[in-house]
mmCIF file of C-alpha atoms and ligand atoms in Angstrom:
data_model
loop_
_atom_site.group_PDB
_atom_site.id
_atom_site.type_symbol
_atom_site.label_atom_id
_atom_site.label_comp_id
_atom_site.label_asym_id
_atom_site.label_seq_id
_atom_site.Cartn_x
_atom_site.Cartn_y
_atom_site.Cartn_z
ATOM 1 C CA MET F 1 17.593 12.922 18.242
ATOM 2 C CA PRO F 2 15.636 16.395 19.986
ATOM 3 C CA ARG F 3 12.968 17.760 18.065
ATOM 4 C CA GLN F 4 14.501 21.115 17.652
ATOM 5 C CA ASP F 5 17.641 19.060 15.448
ATOM 6 C CA THR F 6 14.903 16.689 13.702
ATOM 7 C CA HIS F 7 13.273 19.700 12.499
ATOM 8 C CA ALA F 8 16.352 21.637 11.083
ATOM 9 C CA LYS F 9 17.072 18.381 8.903
ATOM 10 C CA ILE F 10 14.164 17.864 7.778
ATOM 11 C CA ALA F 11 14.261 21.678 6.523
ATOM 12 C CA GLU F 12 17.970 21.270 5.761
ATOM 13 C CA HIS F 13 17.127 18.881 3.552
ATOM 14 C CA VAL F 14 14.463 20.227 1.697
ATOM 15 C CA GLN F 15 16.649 23.579 0.592
ATOM 16 C CA ARG F 16 19.393 21.748 -0.634
ATOM 17 C CA LEU F 17 17.322 19.700 -2.896
ATOM 18 C CA GLY F 18 15.863 22.848 -4.558
ATOM 19 C CA GLU F 19 19.161 23.774 -4.873
ATOM 20 C CA LEU F 20 20.064 20.584 -6.379
ATOM 21 C CA HIS F 21 17.461 19.301 -8.250
ATOM 22 C CA PRO F 22 16.574 22.312 -9.951
ATOM 23 C CA PRO F 23 13.476 21.049 -11.869
ATOM 24 C CA ILE F 24 14.708 19.112 -15.337
ATOM 25 C CA PRO F 25 13.987 21.283 -18.982
ATOM 26 C CA LEU F 26 12.530 19.899 -22.140
ATOM 27 C CA SER F 27 15.775 21.144 -24.093
ATOM 28 C CA SER F 28 17.551 18.484 -22.069
ATOM 29 C CA VAL F 29 16.033 15.846 -23.651
ATOM 30 C CA ASP F 30 17.712 13.708 -26.198
ATOM 31 C CA ARG F 31 14.110 12.408 -28.614
ATOM 32 C CA THR F 32 16.459 9.717 -30.404
ATOM 33 C CA ILE F 33 14.350 6.321 -29.903
ATOM 34 C CA GLU F 34 15.874 3.471 -31.768
ATOM 35 C CA ASP F 35 12.866 1.508 -31.980
ATOM 36 C CA PRO F 36 9.843 3.184 -30.695
ATOM 37 C CA ALA F 37 7.341 -0.046 -31.911
ATOM 38 C CA ALA F 38 9.512 -2.294 -29.383
ATOM 39 C CA VAL F 39 9.738 0.535 -26.058
ATOM 40 C CA LYS F 40 5.893 1.796 -27.208
ATOM 41 C CA ALA F 41 4.654 -2.607 -26.697
ATOM 42 C CA ARG F 42 6.858 -3.339 -23.430
ATOM 43 C CA PHE F 43 7.469 0.510 -21.854
ATOM 44 C CA GLY F 44 4.477 2.669 -23.608
ATOM 45 C CA HIS F 45 0.557 2.354 -20.615
ATOM 46 C CA THR F 46 3.681 2.110 -18.081
ATOM 47 C CA ILE F 47 5.269 6.275 -19.391
ATOM 48 C CA ASP F 48 1.296 6.713 -19.725
ATOM 49 C CA TYR F 49 0.638 5.724 -16.340
ATOM 50 C CA LEU F 50 3.788 8.185 -15.762
ATOM 51 C CA ALA F 51 2.856 10.712 -17.242
ATOM 52 C CA ARG F 52 -0.512 11.041 -15.570
ATOM 53 C CA VAL F 53 0.177 10.600 -12.097
ATOM 54 C CA GLU F 54 3.073 12.868 -12.477
ATOM 55 C CA LEU F 55 0.982 15.707 -13.992
ATOM 56 C CA GLU F 56 -1.448 14.619 -11.088
ATOM 57 C CA VAL F 57 0.272 17.026 -8.444
ATOM 58 C CA ASP F 58 -1.236 20.114 -9.145
ATOM 59 C CA ARG F 59 -4.619 18.074 -7.843
ATOM 60 C CA ASN F 60 -2.316 16.854 -4.746
ATOM 61 C CA VAL F 61 -1.258 20.515 -4.477
ATOM 62 C CA LEU F 62 -4.932 21.618 -3.889
ATOM 63 C CA GLU F 63 -4.822 17.767 -2.314
ATOM 64 C CA LEU F 64 -2.703 19.236 0.616
ATOM 65 C CA LEU F 65 -4.108 22.795 0.984
ATOM 66 C CA VAL F 66 -8.023 20.984 1.589
ATOM 67 C CA LEU F 67 -6.026 18.431 4.105
ATOM 68 C CA LEU F 68 -3.845 20.588 6.366
ATOM 69 C CA PRO F 69 -4.902 24.118 6.846
ATOM 70 C CA ASP F 70 -2.269 25.135 8.823
ATOM 71 C CA VAL F 71 1.156 23.381 6.771
ATOM 72 C CA ASP F 72 4.073 24.926 8.085
ATOM 73 C CA ASP F 73 7.518 26.976 6.570
ATOM 74 C CA THR F 74 9.189 23.475 5.973
ATOM 75 C CA ASN F 75 6.417 21.798 4.280
ATOM 76 C CA LYS F 76 5.105 24.393 2.209
ATOM 77 C CA THR F 77 9.023 25.367 0.652
ATOM 78 C CA PHE F 78 8.756 21.346 0.141
ATOM 79 C CA TYR F 79 5.851 21.115 -2.262
ATOM 80 C CA SER F 80 6.454 24.434 -4.081
ATOM 81 C CA ASP F 81 9.539 25.302 -4.322
ATOM 82 C CA VAL F 82 10.734 21.651 -4.855
ATOM 83 C CA TRP F 83 8.789 18.817 -5.700
ATOM 84 C CA GLN F 84 5.233 20.266 -7.467
ATOM 85 C CA PRO F 85 7.996 22.454 -10.217
ATOM 86 C CA GLN F 86 10.231 19.042 -10.237
ATOM 87 C CA GLU F 87 7.235 16.492 -10.961
ATOM 88 C CA ILE F 88 5.414 18.153 -13.512
ATOM 89 C CA GLN F 89 8.378 18.755 -15.825
ATOM 90 C CA HIS F 90 8.233 15.006 -15.170
ATOM 91 C CA GLY F 91 4.824 14.471 -17.064
ATOM 92 C CA LEU F 92 5.063 16.496 -19.188
ATOM 93 C CA ILE F 93 8.346 15.017 -20.454
ATOM 94 C CA LEU F 94 7.192 12.053 -20.326
ATOM 95 C CA ASP F 95 3.680 12.565 -21.563
ATOM 96 C CA ARG F 96 5.685 14.289 -25.083
ATOM 97 C CA LEU F 97 8.101 10.686 -24.615
ATOM 98 C CA GLN F 98 4.437 8.724 -24.740
ATOM 99 C CA THR F 99 2.954 11.393 -27.943
ATOM 100 C CA ASP F 100 7.152 10.268 -29.645
ATOM 101 C CA LEU F 101 6.037 7.392 -29.088
ATOM 102 C CA GLY F 102 2.103 8.068 -31.025
ATOM 103 C CA ARG F 103 0.508 7.101 -28.164
ATOM 104 C CA GLU F 104 -2.339 9.505 -26.957
ATOM 105 C CA PRO F 105 -1.230 12.844 -23.932
ATOM 106 C CA ALA F 106 -2.824 11.525 -21.080
ATOM 107 C CA MET F 107 -5.307 12.337 -19.754
ATOM 108 C CA PRO F 108 -5.009 13.841 -15.617
ATOM 109 C CA HIS F 109 -7.898 13.443 -13.491
ATOM 110 C CA MET F 110 -7.963 17.030 -11.816
ATOM 111 C CA ASP F 111 -10.776 16.360 -8.616
ATOM 112 C CA VAL F 112 -9.749 16.530 -5.630
ATOM 113 C CA SER F 113 -12.103 13.185 -4.280
ATOM 114 C CA PHE F 114 -15.125 14.302 -1.821
ATOM 115 C CA LYS F 115 -13.502 12.157 0.559
ATOM 116 C CA ILE F 116 -10.450 14.071 0.529
ATOM 117 C CA LYS F 117 -12.949 16.929 1.169
ATOM 118 C CA ILE F 118 -14.648 15.104 3.734
ATOM 119 C CA LEU F 119 -11.617 14.778 5.917
ATOM 120 C CA GLY F 120 -10.017 17.830 4.744
ATOM 121 C CA ALA F 121 -13.673 20.005 5.979
ATOM 122 C CA LEU F 122 -12.491 17.152 10.024
ATOM 123 C CA ALA F 123 -8.337 19.091 10.048
ATOM 124 C CA ASN F 124 -9.402 21.935 10.803
ATOM 125 C CA LEU F 125 -10.355 20.614 14.605
ATOM 126 C CA LYS F 126 -6.499 20.254 15.515
ATOM 127 C CA PRO F 127 -6.213 16.312 16.429
ATOM 128 C CA ILE F 128 -8.150 15.375 12.957
ATOM 129 C CA GLN F 129 -5.334 17.299 11.092
ATOM 130 C CA ASP F 130 -2.172 15.750 12.815
ATOM 131 C CA ILE F 131 -4.056 11.734 11.657
ATOM 132 C CA ALA F 132 -4.636 13.620 8.314
ATOM 133 C CA LYS F 133 -0.635 15.409 8.246
ATOM 134 C CA LEU F 134 0.233 11.816 9.219
ATOM 135 C CA MET F 135 -1.463 9.279 6.565
ATOM 136 C CA TYR F 136 -0.012 12.850 4.051
ATOM 137 C CA PHE F 137 3.384 11.494 5.281
ATOM 138 C CA LEU F 138 2.542 8.170 5.023
ATOM 139 C CA THR F 139 0.875 8.641 1.584
ATOM 140 C CA GLY F 140 3.633 10.230 -0.349
ATOM 141 C CA ALA F 141 6.706 8.303 1.061
ATOM 142 C CA SER F 142 5.071 5.242 -0.477
ATOM 143 C CA THR F 143 4.205 6.682 -3.680
ATOM 144 C CA GLU F 144 7.391 8.223 -3.838
ATOM 145 C CA ARG F 145 8.841 4.466 -2.819
ATOM 146 C CA GLN F 146 6.433 3.860 -6.222
ATOM 147 C CA ALA F 147 7.751 5.993 -9.033
ATOM 148 C CA VAL F 148 11.244 5.082 -7.313
ATOM 149 C CA LEU F 149 10.660 1.188 -8.242
ATOM 150 C CA ALA F 150 8.735 1.710 -11.772
ATOM 151 C CA TYR F 151 11.752 4.400 -12.969
ATOM 152 C CA ASN F 152 14.594 1.625 -11.850
ATOM 153 C CA HIS F 153 12.950 -1.324 -13.690
ATOM 154 C CA ILE F 154 11.894 0.845 -16.647
ATOM 155 C CA SER F 155 15.543 2.091 -16.994
ATOM 156 C CA ALA F 156 17.198 -0.987 -17.043
ATOM 157 C CA GLY F 157 14.687 -2.206 -19.009
ATOM 158 C CA LEU F 158 15.323 0.484 -21.942
ATOM 159 C CA LYS F 159 19.276 -0.032 -21.477
ATOM 160 C CA VAL F 160 18.881 -3.830 -22.226
ATOM 161 C CA MET F 161 16.485 -2.603 -25.868
ATOM 162 C CA GLY F 162 19.653 -0.495 -26.455
ATOM 163 C CA GLU F 163 17.376 2.663 -25.762
ATOM 164 C CA THR F 164 20.126 4.601 -24.001
ATOM 165 C CA ALA F 165 19.121 8.776 -25.005
ATOM 166 C CA ILE F 166 15.889 8.375 -24.015
ATOM 167 C CA ALA F 167 17.430 6.573 -20.434
ATOM 168 C CA GLU F 168 20.017 8.370 -19.570
ATOM 169 C CA THR F 169 18.432 11.755 -20.854
ATOM 170 C CA ILE F 170 14.516 11.013 -19.623
ATOM 171 C CA ILE F 171 13.970 8.074 -16.774
ATOM 172 C CA ASN F 172 17.140 8.763 -14.808
ATOM 173 C CA PRO F 173 16.874 12.416 -14.030
ATOM 174 C CA ILE F 174 13.669 11.600 -13.670
ATOM 175 C CA LYS F 175 14.985 8.753 -11.496
ATOM 176 C CA GLN F 176 17.655 10.401 -9.005
ATOM 177 C CA GLN F 177 14.662 13.290 -7.873
ATOM 178 C CA GLU F 178 12.002 10.817 -6.187
ATOM 179 C CA PRO F 179 14.062 8.946 -3.678
ATOM 180 C CA GLY F 180 14.744 12.876 -2.137
ATOM 181 C CA HIS F 181 10.659 13.075 -2.118
ATOM 182 C CA PHE F 182 10.439 9.858 -0.851
ATOM 183 C CA ALA F 183 13.646 10.994 2.210
ATOM 184 C CA PHE F 184 10.964 14.383 2.789
ATOM 185 C CA TYR F 185 7.763 12.382 3.990
ATOM 186 C CA ASN F 186 9.895 9.061 5.293
ATOM 187 C CA MET F 187 11.595 12.175 7.507
ATOM 188 C CA SER F 188 8.381 13.996 8.388
ATOM 189 C CA ALA F 189 6.191 10.654 9.044
ATOM 190 C CA SER F 190 9.638 9.327 11.012
ATOM 191 C CA ALA F 191 9.806 13.273 12.861
ATOM 192 C CA MET F 192 5.478 13.481 14.168
ATOM 193 C CA VAL F 193 5.996 10.029 15.443
ATOM 194 C CA ALA F 194 9.238 9.251 17.386
ATOM 195 C CA ASP F 195 7.520 13.755 19.013
ATOM 196 C CA LYS F 196 4.363 11.515 19.920
ATOM 197 C CA VAL F 197 2.866 14.839 17.808
ATOM 198 C CA LEU F 198 -0.426 11.712 17.787
ATOM 199 C CA LYS F 199 -1.852 10.456 20.444
ATOM 200 C CA PRO F 200 -2.487 6.467 20.737
ATOM 201 C CA TRP F 201 -6.219 6.610 19.610
ATOM 202 C CA GLN F 202 -4.613 8.961 16.929
ATOM 203 C CA LEU F 203 -2.268 6.724 16.103
ATOM 204 C CA PHE F 204 -5.246 4.284 16.716
ATOM 205 C CA LEU F 205 -6.932 6.032 13.193
ATOM 206 C CA THR F 206 -3.895 6.428 11.294
ATOM 207 C CA ARG F 207 -4.493 2.230 11.101
ATOM 208 C CA VAL F 208 -7.759 2.742 10.547
ATOM 209 C CA LEU F 209 -8.318 5.689 7.945
ATOM 210 C CA ARG F 210 -4.903 3.242 6.429
ATOM 211 C CA GLU F 211 -6.737 -0.408 5.922
ATOM 212 C CA LYS F 212 -10.037 1.489 4.286
ATOM 213 C CA SER F 213 -8.607 4.503 2.232
ATOM 214 C CA TYR F 214 -4.666 2.607 1.264
ATOM 215 C CA GLY F 215 -4.501 3.330 -2.830
ATOM 216 C CA LEU F 216 -1.927 2.897 -4.790
ATOM 217 C CA VAL F 217 0.245 5.971 -6.902
ATOM 218 C CA GLY F 218 -2.785 7.095 -9.303
ATOM 219 C CA THR F 219 -5.410 4.210 -8.209
ATOM 220 C CA ASN F 220 -7.155 7.405 -7.055
ATOM 221 C CA SER F 221 -10.165 4.918 -5.624
ATOM 222 C CA ARG F 222 -11.187 4.349 -9.420
ATOM 223 C CA ASP F 223 -11.468 1.035 -10.477
ATOM 224 C CA GLU F 224 -9.629 1.768 -14.523
ATOM 225 C CA PHE F 225 -7.101 3.392 -12.810
ATOM 226 C CA LYS F 226 -6.692 -0.015 -10.507
ATOM 227 C CA ALA F 227 -6.967 -2.783 -13.560
ATOM 228 C CA ASP F 228 -4.738 0.357 -15.359
ATOM 229 C CA MET F 229 -1.424 -0.532 -12.192
ATOM 230 C CA GLY F 230 -2.735 -3.845 -12.054
ATOM 231 C CA ARG F 231 -1.296 -3.867 -16.001
ATOM 232 C CA VAL F 232 1.907 -1.766 -15.364
ATOM 233 C CA ALA F 233 2.605 -4.606 -12.126
ATOM 234 C CA HIS F 234 2.642 -7.303 -15.537
ATOM 235 C CA ASP F 235 4.707 -4.785 -17.172
ATOM 236 C CA LEU F 236 6.986 -4.064 -14.797
ATOM 237 C CA GLY F 237 7.537 -7.836 -13.645
ATOM 238 C CA ILE F 238 6.021 -6.607 -9.737
ATOM 239 C CA ASP F 239 3.065 -8.724 -11.157
ATOM 240 C CA ALA F 240 6.049 -11.871 -9.604
ATOM 241 C CA ASP F 241 6.500 -11.193 -6.573
ATOM 242 C CA LEU F 242 3.152 -9.176 -5.388
ATOM 243 C CA GLU F 243 4.286 -10.373 -1.585
ATOM 244 C CA GLY F 244 8.333 -8.530 -1.723
ATOM 245 C CA TYR F 245 7.275 -5.431 -3.645
ATOM 246 C CA ALA F 246 4.055 -4.802 -1.099
ATOM 247 C CA ARG F 247 7.304 -5.301 1.998
ATOM 248 C CA GLU F 248 9.198 -2.287 0.174
ATOM 249 C CA ILE F 249 6.240 0.329 -0.815
ATOM 250 C CA GLY F 250 5.222 -0.308 2.784
ATOM 251 C CA ARG F 251 8.396 -0.288 4.637
ATOM 252 C CA VAL F 252 7.690 3.040 6.264
ATOM 253 C CA GLU F 253 4.452 2.442 7.441
ATOM 254 C CA GLN F 254 5.568 -1.058 8.491
ATOM 255 C CA ARG F 255 7.410 0.745 11.214
ATOM 256 C CA LEU F 256 5.582 2.985 12.046
ATOM 257 C CA LEU F 257 2.409 1.615 13.226
ATOM 258 C CA TRP F 258 2.386 -1.824 12.654
ATOM 259 C CA ALA F 259 5.976 -2.491 13.960
ATOM 260 C CA ASP F 260 4.088 -4.223 17.515
ATOM 261 C CA LYS F 261 1.947 -7.159 15.036
ATOM 262 C CA GLN F 262 3.910 -10.066 15.477
ATOM 263 C CA GLY F 263 5.122 -11.864 12.063
ATOM 264 C CA MET F 264 4.190 -8.446 9.542
ATOM 265 C CA THR F 265 6.105 -7.357 7.801
ATOM 266 C CA PHE F 266 4.264 -5.470 5.426
ATOM 267 C CA PRO F 267 0.607 -4.589 5.903
ATOM 268 C CA PRO F 268 -2.156 -6.343 4.062
ATOM 269 C CA TYR F 269 -4.069 -4.023 2.580
ATOM 270 C CA ILE F 270 -0.897 -3.106 0.692
ATOM 271 C CA LEU F 271 -1.113 -6.447 -0.408
ATOM 272 C CA LYS F 272 -4.573 -6.635 -0.696
ATOM 273 C CA ALA F 273 -4.502 -3.273 -3.131
ATOM 274 C CA LEU F 274 -1.919 -5.219 -5.832
ATOM 275 C CA ARG F 275 -4.302 -8.258 -6.166
ATOM 276 C CA GLU F 276 -7.163 -5.882 -6.533
ATOM 277 C CA SER F 277 -4.986 -3.882 -9.207
ATOM 278 C CA VAL F 278 -4.568 -7.510 -11.002
ATOM 279 C CA ASP F 279 -6.920 -9.261 -11.081
ATOM 280 C CA LEU F 280 -8.859 -5.959 -12.456
ATOM 281 C CA TYR F 281 -6.558 -5.668 -15.411
ATOM 282 C CA ARG F 282 -6.819 -9.613 -16.127
ATOM 283 C CA GLU F 283 -10.776 -9.444 -15.800
ATOM 284 C CA ARG F 284 -11.081 -6.777 -18.019
ATOM 285 C CA GLY F 285 -8.601 -8.722 -21.196
ATOM 286 C CA LEU F 286 -10.718 -11.427 -19.794
ATOM 287 C CA ALA F 287 -13.339 -9.082 -21.466
ATOM 288 C CA SER F 288 -12.091 -7.877 -24.426
ATOM 289 C CA HIS F 289 -10.479 -11.095 -25.057
ATOM 290 C CA PRO F 290 -13.522 -13.779 -24.329
ATOM 291 C CA VAL F 291 -13.268 -17.523 -25.272
HETATM 292 FE FE1 LIG D 301 8.612 12.812 -10.361
HETATM 293 FE FE1 LIG D 302 7.932 12.849 -6.806
#
């Protein structure tokens, strides 16, 4: 597709998302919970994790501004009119749900990391800015896919438990907004590669940086969050097939960065991050239950 058409298509997608998916009001939620203790035991930790990640959207916006000092209109409209207003409501709604379940409110982590600041300083150079931009889109695609999958699991689980009210007025409406975010990042990353915005050395550096810095959603390069994510993987049953999950959440970068690698079906650093999280969670369990 010619360059102009692709960009017009992305801009239209953003506009449509804004029109079709206004932020979910807190007042639309039916807070009826049949068995709060059972929901807390089954999904409490995961809801807490997701509430924190959603509430961290304001830090993500700061990071974006650090990384992309010359952000264009489509990206600006996406994060300021669509993405941030939707995600912050997801966070507030999930946080209220977890206090309804008798848990503590989430503690969002709002500091922009040193790593991002360094990359941001370098991003004033145009060739680095383009690398940072592709990394930002790839991170978005992978994290939004993780969100979709997590909400799918929770929604299915709540239905089996007979928790119709919170499944239908909390998890499903949130779940419906995530694929549009994923599509935006996927289209934007794909357009950059199709338009050959990056030269071979820049793509090479992007691969190296992805290998060195890939993190699962909400782990923020911190061991305690990685262990928390390991528990999410455990509670949602993701740990039964980590390779299948790595394939799902790595599909976009596999196609855009690693298509030439024979026999590789997902980037190995994604499986490594998953294993690390699961191991840290198991180690934590062993530490708190000495035998
Ligand atoms: Fe969200
Ligand atoms: Fe999202």
